[in-house]
PDB file of C-alpha atoms in Angstrom:
ATOM      1  CA  MET A   1     210.101  -7.857-123.843  1.00  0.00           C
ATOM      2  CA  THR A   2     209.883  -3.983-125.364  1.00  0.00           C
ATOM      3  CA  ASN A   3     209.250  -5.621-129.087  1.00  0.00           C
ATOM      4  CA  MET A   4     206.466  -7.782-127.670  1.00  0.00           C
ATOM      5  CA  MET A   5     204.676  -5.077-126.323  1.00  0.00           C
ATOM      6  CA  PHE A   6     204.924  -3.245-129.202  1.00  0.00           C
ATOM      7  CA  LEU A   7     203.777  -5.743-131.499  1.00  0.00           C
ATOM      8  CA  TYR A   8     199.949  -5.026-130.006  1.00  0.00           C
ATOM      9  CA  GLY A   9     199.630  -2.206-131.630  1.00  0.00           C
ATOM     10  CA  LYS A  10     201.004  -3.440-135.450  1.00  0.00           C
ATOM     11  CA  PRO A  11     198.645  -4.259-137.917  1.00  0.00           C
ATOM     12  CA  LEU A  12     197.549  -7.824-138.767  1.00  0.00           C
ATOM     13  CA  LEU A  13     198.498  -7.750-142.180  1.00  0.00           C
ATOM     14  CA  PRO A  14     200.287  -6.061-144.079  1.00  0.00           C
ATOM     15  CA  LYS A  15     199.475  -2.572-145.883  1.00  0.00           C
ATOM     16  CA  MET A  16     198.332  -4.149-149.067  1.00  0.00           C
ATOM     17  CA  HIS A  17     195.649  -5.919-146.896  1.00  0.00           C
ATOM     18  CA  TYR A  18     194.707  -2.689-145.369  1.00  0.00           C
ATOM     19  CA  SER A  19     195.488  -0.301-147.886  1.00  0.00           C
ATOM     20  CA  ARG A  20     193.541  -2.246-151.352  1.00  0.00           C
ATOM     21  CA  PRO A  21     191.119  -5.476-149.335  1.00  0.00           C
ATOM     22  CA  LEU A  22     189.864  -8.412-150.679  1.00  0.00           C
ATOM     23  CA  SER A  23     186.706  -9.046-150.709  1.00  0.00           C
ATOM     24  CA  LEU A  24     185.256 -11.816-148.724  1.00  0.00           C
ATOM     25  CA  MET A  25     184.245 -14.528-152.021  1.00  0.00           C
ATOM     26  CA  GLN A  26     188.590 -13.921-152.780  1.00  0.00           C
ATOM     27  CA  THR A  27     189.344 -14.453-149.322  1.00  0.00           C
ATOM     28  CA  ASN A  28     187.239 -17.960-149.875  1.00  0.00           C
ATOM     29  CA  THR A  29     189.453 -18.819-152.506  1.00  0.00           C
ATOM     30  CA  LEU A  30     192.478 -18.084-150.921  1.00  0.00           C
ATOM     31  CA  ARG A  31     191.373 -20.274-148.273  1.00  0.00           C
ATOM     32  CA  VAL A  32     190.792 -23.416-149.947  1.00  0.00           C
ATOM     33  CA  HIS A  33     193.812 -22.834-152.230  1.00  0.00           C
ATOM     34  CA  ALA A  34     196.216 -22.432-148.968  1.00  0.00           C
ATOM     35  CA  THR A  35     194.222 -25.420-147.575  1.00  0.00           C
ATOM     36  CA  ASN A  36     195.397 -28.048-150.306  1.00  0.00           C
ATOM     37  CA  VAL A  37     199.160 -26.423-151.046  1.00  0.00           C
ATOM     38  CA  LEU A  38     198.934 -27.393-146.656  1.00  0.00           C
ATOM     39  CA  ALA A  39     197.932 -30.473-147.372  1.00  0.00           C
ATOM     40  CA  SER A  40     199.856 -31.931-150.280  1.00  0.00           C
ATOM     41  CA  ARG A  41     202.977 -31.135-148.356  1.00  0.00           C
ATOM     42  CA  LEU A  42     201.509 -32.734-144.674  1.00  0.00           C
ATOM     43  CA  SER A  43     200.307 -35.544-146.273  1.00  0.00           C
ATOM     44  CA  ARG A  44     204.035 -36.251-147.417  1.00  0.00           C
ATOM     45  CA  ALA A  45     205.490 -35.784-143.360  1.00  0.00           C
ATOM     46  CA  GLU A  46     206.323 -38.206-141.090  1.00  0.00           C
ATOM     47  CA  PRO A  47     203.826 -38.874-140.013  1.00  0.00           C
ATOM     48  CA  PRO A  48     201.334 -38.063-142.739  1.00  0.00           C
ATOM     49  CA  LEU A  49     198.820 -35.564-141.608  1.00  0.00           C
ATOM     50  CA  LYS A  50     194.959 -36.348-143.251  1.00  0.00           C
ATOM     51  CA  LYS A  51     193.626 -33.723-144.874  1.00  0.00           C
ATOM     52  CA  GLU A  52     190.726 -33.417-143.105  1.00  0.00           C
ATOM     53  CA  VAL A  53     192.954 -32.597-139.959  1.00  0.00           C
ATOM     54  CA  VAL A  54     194.371 -29.407-142.243  1.00  0.00           C
ATOM     55  CA  GLU A  55     190.975 -27.822-143.014  1.00  0.00           C
ATOM     56  CA  TYR A  56     189.743 -28.545-139.112  1.00  0.00           C
ATOM     57  CA  MET A  57     192.826 -26.693-138.500  1.00  0.00           C
ATOM     58  CA  CYS A  58     192.324 -23.772-141.816  1.00  0.00           C
ATOM     59  CA  ASP A  59     188.821 -23.503-140.445  1.00  0.00           C
ATOM     60  CA  VAL A  60     187.886 -24.140-144.173  1.00  0.00           C
ATOM     61  CA  ASP A  61     184.060 -25.492-143.316  1.00  0.00           C
ATOM     62  CA  ALA A  62     183.510 -22.221-141.295  1.00  0.00           C
ATOM     63  CA  HIS A  63     180.565 -21.319-143.747  1.00  0.00           C
ATOM     64  CA  PHE A  64     178.862 -23.589-144.096  1.00  0.00           C
ATOM     65  CA  TRP A  65     175.449 -24.066-141.851  1.00  0.00           C
ATOM     66  CA  SER A  66     176.144 -25.877-138.158  1.00  0.00           C
ATOM     67  CA  MET A  67     173.051 -26.333-135.797  1.00  0.00           C
ATOM     68  CA  ARG A  68     175.562 -26.802-133.214  1.00  0.00           C
ATOM     69  CA  ARG A  69     177.947 -23.926-134.136  1.00  0.00           C
ATOM     70  CA  SER A  70     175.082 -20.986-134.228  1.00  0.00           C
ATOM     71  CA  LYS A  71     173.620 -22.719-130.228  1.00  0.00           C
ATOM     72  CA  ALA A  72     177.726 -22.155-129.194  1.00  0.00           C
ATOM     73  CA  ASN A  73     177.428 -18.230-130.731  1.00  0.00           C
ATOM     74  CA  PHE A  74     174.288 -17.414-129.751  1.00  0.00           C
ATOM     75  CA  TYR A  75     175.488 -18.335-126.299  1.00  0.00           C
ATOM     76  CA  ARG A  76     178.625 -16.740-126.684  1.00  0.00           C
ATOM     77  CA  ILE A  77     177.052 -13.243-126.644  1.00  0.00           C
ATOM     78  CA  ILE A  78     174.286 -14.527-124.203  1.00  0.00           C
ATOM     79  CA  SER A  79     177.319 -14.898-121.960  1.00  0.00           C
ATOM     80  CA  LEU A  80     178.496 -11.087-123.396  1.00  0.00           C
ATOM     81  CA  LEU A  81     175.351  -9.712-122.249  1.00  0.00           C
ATOM     82  CA  GLN A  82     175.238 -10.568-119.625  1.00  0.00           C
ATOM     83  CA  SER A  83     177.724  -9.059-118.382  1.00  0.00           C
ATOM     84  CA  PHE A  84     176.337  -5.747-119.592  1.00  0.00           C
ATOM     85  CA  ASP A  85     173.054  -7.260-117.081  1.00  0.00           C
ATOM     86  CA  CYS A  86     175.476  -7.467-114.137  1.00  0.00           C
ATOM     87  CA  ASN A  87     176.416  -3.929-114.389  1.00  0.00           C
ATOM     88  CA  ARG A  88     172.412  -2.491-114.671  1.00  0.00           C
ATOM     89  CA  GLU A  89     171.098  -5.250-112.352  1.00  0.00           C
ATOM     90  CA  MET A  90     173.527  -3.360-109.634  1.00  0.00           C
ATOM     91  CA  VAL A  91     172.429   0.294-110.521  1.00  0.00           C
ATOM     92  CA  HIS A  92     168.532  -1.001-110.282  1.00  0.00           C
ATOM     93  CA  ARG A  93     170.082  -2.338-106.682  1.00  0.00           C
ATOM     94  CA  CYS A  94     171.334   1.478-105.933  1.00  0.00           C
ATOM     95  CA  VAL A  95     168.006   2.894-107.562  1.00  0.00           C
ATOM     96  CA  CYS A  96     165.742   0.194-105.516  1.00  0.00           C
ATOM     97  CA  LEU A  97     167.474   1.214-102.044  1.00  0.00           C
ATOM     98  CA  GLU A  98     168.244  -2.216-100.897  1.00  0.00           C
ATOM     99  CA  LYS A  99     170.752  -1.244 -99.090  1.00  0.00           C
ATOM    100  CA  PRO A 100     170.097   2.058 -97.278  1.00  0.00           C
ATOM    101  CA  GLY A 101     172.784   2.230 -95.509  1.00  0.00           C
ATOM    102  CA  TYR A 102     175.268   3.202 -99.497  1.00  0.00           C
ATOM    103  CA  ASN A 103     172.706   6.124-100.669  1.00  0.00           C
ATOM    104  CA  CYS A 104     174.009   8.374 -99.345  1.00  0.00           C
ATOM    105  CA  PRO A 105     178.139   7.925-100.623  1.00  0.00           C
ATOM    106  CA  ARG A 106     176.413   7.351-104.055  1.00  0.00           C
ATOM    107  CA  SER A 107     174.346  10.811-103.564  1.00  0.00           C
ATOM    108  CA  PHE A 108     178.008  12.610-102.600  1.00  0.00           C
ATOM    109  CA  ALA A 109     179.627  10.951-105.232  1.00  0.00           C
ATOM    110  CA  LEU A 110     177.186  12.237-107.394  1.00  0.00           C
ATOM    111  CA  LEU A 111     176.865  15.935-106.263  1.00  0.00           C
ATOM    112  CA  MET A 112     181.223  15.397-106.427  1.00  0.00           C
ATOM    113  CA  LEU A 113     180.801  14.247-109.851  1.00  0.00           C
ATOM    114  CA  VAL A 114     178.008  17.172-111.581  1.00  0.00           C
ATOM    115  CA  CYS A 115     179.762  19.669-109.681  1.00  0.00           C
ATOM    116  CA  PHE A 116     182.992  19.091-110.635  1.00  0.00           C
ATOM    117  CA  PRO A 117     182.099  17.628-114.130  1.00  0.00           C
ATOM    118  CA  ASP A 118     186.680  16.886-114.980  1.00  0.00           C
ATOM    119  CA  LEU A 119     186.573  14.650-112.534  1.00  0.00           C
ATOM    120  CA  ILE A 120     183.705  11.921-114.247  1.00  0.00           C
ATOM    121  CA  LEU A 121     186.408  10.753-117.240  1.00  0.00           C
ATOM    122  CA  PRO A 122     189.236  10.553-114.415  1.00  0.00           C
ATOM    123  CA  THR A 123     186.782   8.179-111.828  1.00  0.00           C
ATOM    124  CA  VAL A 124     186.182   6.328-114.985  1.00  0.00           C
ATOM    125  CA  PHE A 125     189.428   5.179-115.694  1.00  0.00           C
ATOM    126  CA  LEU A 126     190.680   4.892-112.052  1.00  0.00           C
ATOM    127  CA  TYR A 127     187.335   1.908-111.922  1.00  0.00           C
ATOM    128  CA  MET A 128     188.284   0.443-114.693  1.00  0.00           C
ATOM    129  CA  PHE A 129     192.002   0.269-113.622  1.00  0.00           C
ATOM    130  CA  LEU A 130     190.636  -1.185-110.116  1.00  0.00           C
ATOM    131  CA  ILE A 131     188.265  -3.751-111.577  1.00  0.00           C
ATOM    132  CA  GLY A 132     190.956  -4.510-113.074  1.00  0.00           C
ATOM    133  CA  LEU A 133     193.229  -5.212-109.708  1.00  0.00           C
ATOM    134  CA  TRP A 134     190.666  -6.911-108.453  1.00  0.00           C
ATOM    135  CA  ASN A 135     190.195  -9.543-110.997  1.00  0.00           C
ATOM    136  CA  TYR A 136     193.553 -10.154-111.273  1.00  0.00           C
ATOM    137  CA  ARG A 137     192.690 -12.698-108.376  1.00  0.00           C
ATOM    138  CA  TYR A 138     190.359 -14.881-110.934  1.00  0.00           C
ATOM    139  CA  ARG A 139     192.777 -14.898-113.887  1.00  0.00           C
ATOM    140  CA  PRO A 140     193.027 -17.561-115.434  1.00  0.00           C
ATOM    141  CA  LYS A 141     196.223 -19.721-114.816  1.00  0.00           C
ATOM    142  CA  ASN A 142     195.210 -22.051-117.838  1.00  0.00           C
ATOM    143  CA  PRO A 143     196.136 -21.894-120.963  1.00  0.00           C
ATOM    144  CA  PRO A 144     193.153 -21.544-123.219  1.00  0.00           C
ATOM    145  CA  HIS A 145     191.922 -25.250-124.094  1.00  0.00           C
ATOM    146  CA  MET A 146     189.039 -27.067-126.744  1.00  0.00           C
ATOM    147  CA  ASP A 147     185.977 -27.354-124.414  1.00  0.00           C
ATOM    148  CA  THR A 148     183.068 -29.076-125.424  1.00  0.00           C
ATOM    149  CA  ARG A 149     180.645 -27.435-122.888  1.00  0.00           C
ATOM    150  CA  ILE A 150     180.938 -23.714-125.076  1.00  0.00           C
ATOM    151  CA  SER A 151     181.051 -25.782-128.680  1.00  0.00           C
ATOM    152  CA  TYR A 152     178.114 -27.629-127.327  1.00  0.00           C
ATOM    153  CA  ALA A 153     179.835 -30.596-128.279  1.00  0.00           C
ATOM    154  CA  ASP A 154     178.800 -32.498-124.854  1.00  0.00           C
ATOM    155  CA  ASN A 155     174.355 -32.416-125.433  1.00  0.00           C
ATOM    156  CA  THR A 156     174.351 -31.903-129.541  1.00  0.00           C
ATOM    157  CA  ILE A 157     171.669 -34.949-130.598  1.00  0.00           C
ATOM    158  CA  PRO A 158     172.968 -36.775-133.691  1.00  0.00           C
ATOM    159  CA  ASP A 159     171.214 -36.376-136.452  1.00  0.00           C
ATOM    160  CA  GLU A 160     172.784 -32.375-135.268  1.00  0.00           C
ATOM    161  CA  LEU A 161     175.775 -33.709-135.919  1.00  0.00           C
ATOM    162  CA  ASP A 162     174.950 -35.368-139.379  1.00  0.00           C
ATOM    163  CA  GLU A 163     173.361 -32.129-140.681  1.00  0.00           C
ATOM    164  CA  GLU A 164     177.672 -30.539-139.779  1.00  0.00           C
ATOM    165  CA  PHE A 165     179.175 -33.473-141.288  1.00  0.00           C
ATOM    166  CA  ASP A 166     176.499 -33.480-144.680  1.00  0.00           C
ATOM    167  CA  THR A 167     178.287 -32.921-147.927  1.00  0.00           C
ATOM    168  CA  PHE A 168     177.604 -29.848-149.573  1.00  0.00           C
ATOM    169  CA  PRO A 169     175.281 -29.927-151.962  1.00  0.00           C
ATOM    170  CA  THR A 170     173.871 -33.007-149.725  1.00  0.00           C
ATOM    171  CA  THR A 171     173.884 -36.745-149.725  1.00  0.00           C
ATOM    172  CA  LYS A 172     170.751 -37.374-147.706  1.00  0.00           C
ATOM    173  CA  GLY A 173     166.864 -39.125-148.394  1.00  0.00           C
ATOM    174  CA  THR A 174     163.516 -36.787-149.213  1.00  0.00           C
ATOM    175  CA  ASP A 175     162.322 -37.093-145.739  1.00  0.00           C
ATOM    176  CA  VAL A 176     166.017 -36.480-143.710  1.00  0.00           C
ATOM    177  CA  VAL A 177     166.072 -32.802-145.435  1.00  0.00           C
ATOM    178  CA  ARG A 178     162.358 -32.128-145.060  1.00  0.00           C
ATOM    179  CA  ARG A 179     163.104 -32.732-141.300  1.00  0.00           C
ATOM    180  CA  ARG A 180     165.838 -30.695-140.770  1.00  0.00           C
ATOM    181  CA  TYR A 181     163.816 -27.468-142.975  1.00  0.00           C
ATOM    182  CA  ASP A 182     161.335 -27.599-140.694  1.00  0.00           C
ATOM    183  CA  ARG A 183     163.676 -27.525-137.683  1.00  0.00           C
ATOM    184  CA  LEU A 184     165.434 -24.494-139.811  1.00  0.00           C
ATOM    185  CA  ARG A 185     162.982 -23.025-139.782  1.00  0.00           C
ATOM    186  CA  SER A 186     161.397 -23.039-137.152  1.00  0.00           C
ATOM    187  CA  ILE A 187     164.898 -21.253-136.093  1.00  0.00           C
ATOM    188  CA  GLY A 188     164.826 -19.226-138.847  1.00  0.00           C
ATOM    189  CA  ALA A 189     161.188 -17.673-137.474  1.00  0.00           C
ATOM    190  CA  LYS A 190     162.130 -16.900-134.842  1.00  0.00           C
ATOM    191  CA  VAL A 191     165.309 -14.788-135.663  1.00  0.00           C
ATOM    192  CA  GLN A 192     162.857 -13.366-138.382  1.00  0.00           C
ATOM    193  CA  SER A 193     160.936 -12.507-135.364  1.00  0.00           C
ATOM    194  CA  VAL A 194     163.634 -10.294-132.803  1.00  0.00           C
ATOM    195  CA  LEU A 195     165.044  -8.447-136.200  1.00  0.00           C
ATOM    196  CA  GLY A 196     161.553  -7.471-136.804  1.00  0.00           C
ATOM    197  CA  ASP A 197     161.772  -5.767-133.224  1.00  0.00           C
ATOM    198  CA  PHE A 198     164.607  -4.444-133.318  1.00  0.00           C
ATOM    199  CA  ALA A 199     163.097  -3.089-136.806  1.00  0.00           C
ATOM    200  CA  ALA A 200     160.178  -1.675-135.567  1.00  0.00           C
ATOM    201  CA  GLN A 201     162.034  -0.082-132.351  1.00  0.00           C
ATOM    202  CA  GLY A 202     163.874   1.962-135.762  1.00  0.00           C
ATOM    203  CA  GLU A 203     161.204   2.944-137.685  1.00  0.00           C
ATOM    204  CA  ARG A 204     159.482   3.993-134.224  1.00  0.00           C
ATOM    205  CA  ALA A 205     162.185   6.185-133.997  1.00  0.00           C
ATOM    206  CA  GLN A 206     162.176   7.605-137.732  1.00  0.00           C
ATOM    207  CA  ALA A 207     158.455   8.268-137.365  1.00  0.00           C
ATOM    208  CA  LEU A 208     159.087  11.001-134.268  1.00  0.00           C
ATOM    209  CA  LEU A 209     160.509  13.839-136.689  1.00  0.00           C
ATOM    210  CA  SER A 210     158.419  12.469-140.028  1.00  0.00           C
ATOM    211  CA  TRP A 211     155.728  13.687-139.376  1.00  0.00           C
ATOM    212  CA  ARG A 212     153.491   9.481-139.749  1.00  0.00           C
ATOM    213  CA  ASP A 213     151.802  10.986-136.886  1.00  0.00           C
ATOM    214  CA  PRO A 214     151.405  14.186-136.910  1.00  0.00           C
ATOM    215  CA  ARG A 215     149.711  13.842-133.588  1.00  0.00           C
ATOM    216  CA  ALA A 216     153.129  12.275-131.501  1.00  0.00           C
ATOM    217  CA  SER A 217     155.220  14.431-133.616  1.00  0.00           C
ATOM    218  CA  VAL A 218     153.356  17.768-132.670  1.00  0.00           C
ATOM    219  CA  LEU A 219     153.926  16.422-128.754  1.00  0.00           C
ATOM    220  CA  PHE A 220     157.564  15.931-129.385  1.00  0.00           C
ATOM    221  CA  LEU A 221     158.829  19.536-130.940  1.00  0.00           C
ATOM    222  CA  THR A 222     157.019  21.008-128.149  1.00  0.00           C
ATOM    223  CA  PHE A 223     158.330  18.912-125.934  1.00  0.00           C
ATOM    224  CA  CYS A 224     161.712  19.808-127.614  1.00  0.00           C
ATOM    225  CA  LEU A 225     161.088  23.537-127.896  1.00  0.00           C
ATOM    226  CA  PHE A 226     159.977  23.377-124.188  1.00  0.00           C
ATOM    227  CA  ALA A 227     163.533  21.511-123.611  1.00  0.00           C
ATOM    228  CA  ALA A 228     165.507  23.893-125.115  1.00  0.00           C
ATOM    229  CA  PHE A 229     164.010  26.949-123.393  1.00  0.00           C
ATOM    230  CA  VAL A 230     164.574  24.700-120.249  1.00  0.00           C
ATOM    231  CA  LEU A 231     168.335  24.068-120.638  1.00  0.00           C
ATOM    232  CA  TYR A 232     169.271  26.981-122.240  1.00  0.00           C
ATOM    233  CA  ALA A 233     167.941  28.885-118.835  1.00  0.00           C
ATOM    234  CA  ILE A 234     169.345  26.475-116.776  1.00  0.00           C
ATOM    235  CA  PRO A 235     172.480  24.464-115.888  1.00  0.00           C
ATOM    236  CA  PHE A 236     173.406  21.639-117.556  1.00  0.00           C
ATOM    237  CA  ASN A 237     174.591  20.682-113.557  1.00  0.00           C
ATOM    238  CA  VAL A 238     171.870  21.538-112.169  1.00  0.00           C
ATOM    239  CA  MET A 239     170.021  19.572-115.081  1.00  0.00           C
ATOM    240  CA  ALA A 240     172.223  16.473-114.245  1.00  0.00           C
ATOM    241  CA  LEU A 241     171.954  16.389-110.652  1.00  0.00           C
ATOM    242  CA  LEU A 242     167.881  16.286-110.739  1.00  0.00           C
ATOM    243  CA  ALA A 243     168.177  13.567-112.839  1.00  0.00           C
ATOM    244  CA  GLY A 244     170.499  11.791-111.120  1.00  0.00           C
ATOM    245  CA  PHE A 245     168.324  12.520-107.770  1.00  0.00           C
ATOM    246  CA  TYR A 246     164.917  12.065-109.621  1.00  0.00           C
ATOM    247  CA  THR A 247     166.760   8.117-110.471  1.00  0.00           C
ATOM    248  CA  MET A 248     167.526   7.578-107.246  1.00  0.00           C
ATOM    249  CA  ARG A 249     164.697   8.355-105.921  1.00  0.00           C
ATOM    250  CA  HIS A 250     162.912   6.568-103.166  1.00  0.00           C
ATOM    251  CA  PRO A 251     160.916   3.230-104.445  1.00  0.00           C
ATOM    252  CA  ARG A 252     158.078   5.162-102.666  1.00  0.00           C
ATOM    253  CA  PHE A 253     157.612   7.548-105.050  1.00  0.00           C
ATOM    254  CA  ARG A 254     157.822   4.809-108.314  1.00  0.00           C
ATOM    255  CA  SER A 255     155.288   3.981-109.939  1.00  0.00           C
ATOM    256  CA  LYS A 256     155.262   0.078-111.055  1.00  0.00           C
ATOM    257  CA  TYR A 257     153.032   1.211-114.471  1.00  0.00           C
ATOM    258  CA  PRO A 258     155.686   2.350-117.646  1.00  0.00           C
ATOM    259  CA  SER A 259     156.612   5.931-117.822  1.00  0.00           C
ATOM    260  CA  SER A 260     155.129   8.326-119.598  1.00  0.00           C
ATOM    261  CA  PRO A 261     157.835   7.814-121.894  1.00  0.00           C
ATOM    262  CA  THR A 262     157.436   4.712-122.577  1.00  0.00           C
ATOM    263  CA  ASN A 263     154.207   4.786-122.933  1.00  0.00           C
ATOM    264  CA  PHE A 264     154.942   7.232-125.856  1.00  0.00           C
ATOM    265  CA  PHE A 265     157.575   5.483-127.652  1.00  0.00           C
ATOM    266  CA  ARG A 266     156.176   2.422-127.966  1.00  0.00           C
ATOM    267  CA  ARG A 267     152.643   4.015-128.936  1.00  0.00           C
ATOM    268  CA  LEU A 268     154.408   5.468-132.541  1.00  0.00           C
ATOM    269  CA  PRO A 269     153.478   4.139-135.202  1.00  0.00           C
ATOM    270  CA  ALA A 270     155.674   1.118-137.474  1.00  0.00           C
ATOM    271  CA  LYS A 271     155.949  -0.698-140.532  1.00  0.00           C
ATOM    272  CA  THR A 272     154.717  -3.702-139.401  1.00  0.00           C
ATOM    273  CA  ASP A 273     151.325  -2.933-140.557  1.00  0.00           C
ATOM    274  CA  CYS A 274     152.644  -2.305-143.999  1.00  0.00           C
ATOM    275  CA  LEU A 275     154.077  -5.875-144.731  1.00  0.00           C
ATOM    276  CA  LEU A 276     152.427  -8.572-146.235  1.00  0.00           C
TER     277      LEU A 276
END
């Protein structure tokens, strides 16, 4: 058991793989050769194992396009982000005073953490420890298995399955390839829009100090100078306490419209207008 625990801290691969790592093309080539060697040996076993099964177990075609696998990976990311969204909803309920009886303990906890900042990290780790103990009741009792629902194999249309098992290059007719290409273009357009939004947000952040918009840069520089003097004159504990109480203010003092910093950031210029 002790040796097994120490294995968690050791690297997965030999040291040479980290000192002189292989490129992606070399890794794919080695995977293909290893698959061929395994398939040739297991084909002579009793009972013989087909090459398709070995290729599936070694993930030879993992880098090929698959609509089903793309949707599965997308919803894996969505399920991962939902955990963060649950924490955001919990903070939102605390801030909006949906249960006013819990506001006093939260305010007292905020006051204690601000007055004694040495307790912040111990409190965070103790909170994670308690969450882990609470989740022990809901631990998985069975080993992991193939899940058709997570893989989106239960509601995949026949055309998507036919596209996944198609050879490379394709052997299908012109009409089938045109229909699949149009579907891929529609999906690529959505991905393109999301990437464009991420790029625009980053360019707006760069525009704060690049003088792309002189008036916005003047406003931001003035705010930075004022914030520097205020934070130098007022202790950090007081500022953190004021920010915490301002965040947990009563809903009567809130506005349904976006805040001024949000409006200011959205008005910053991006390079979207410069694209053809």
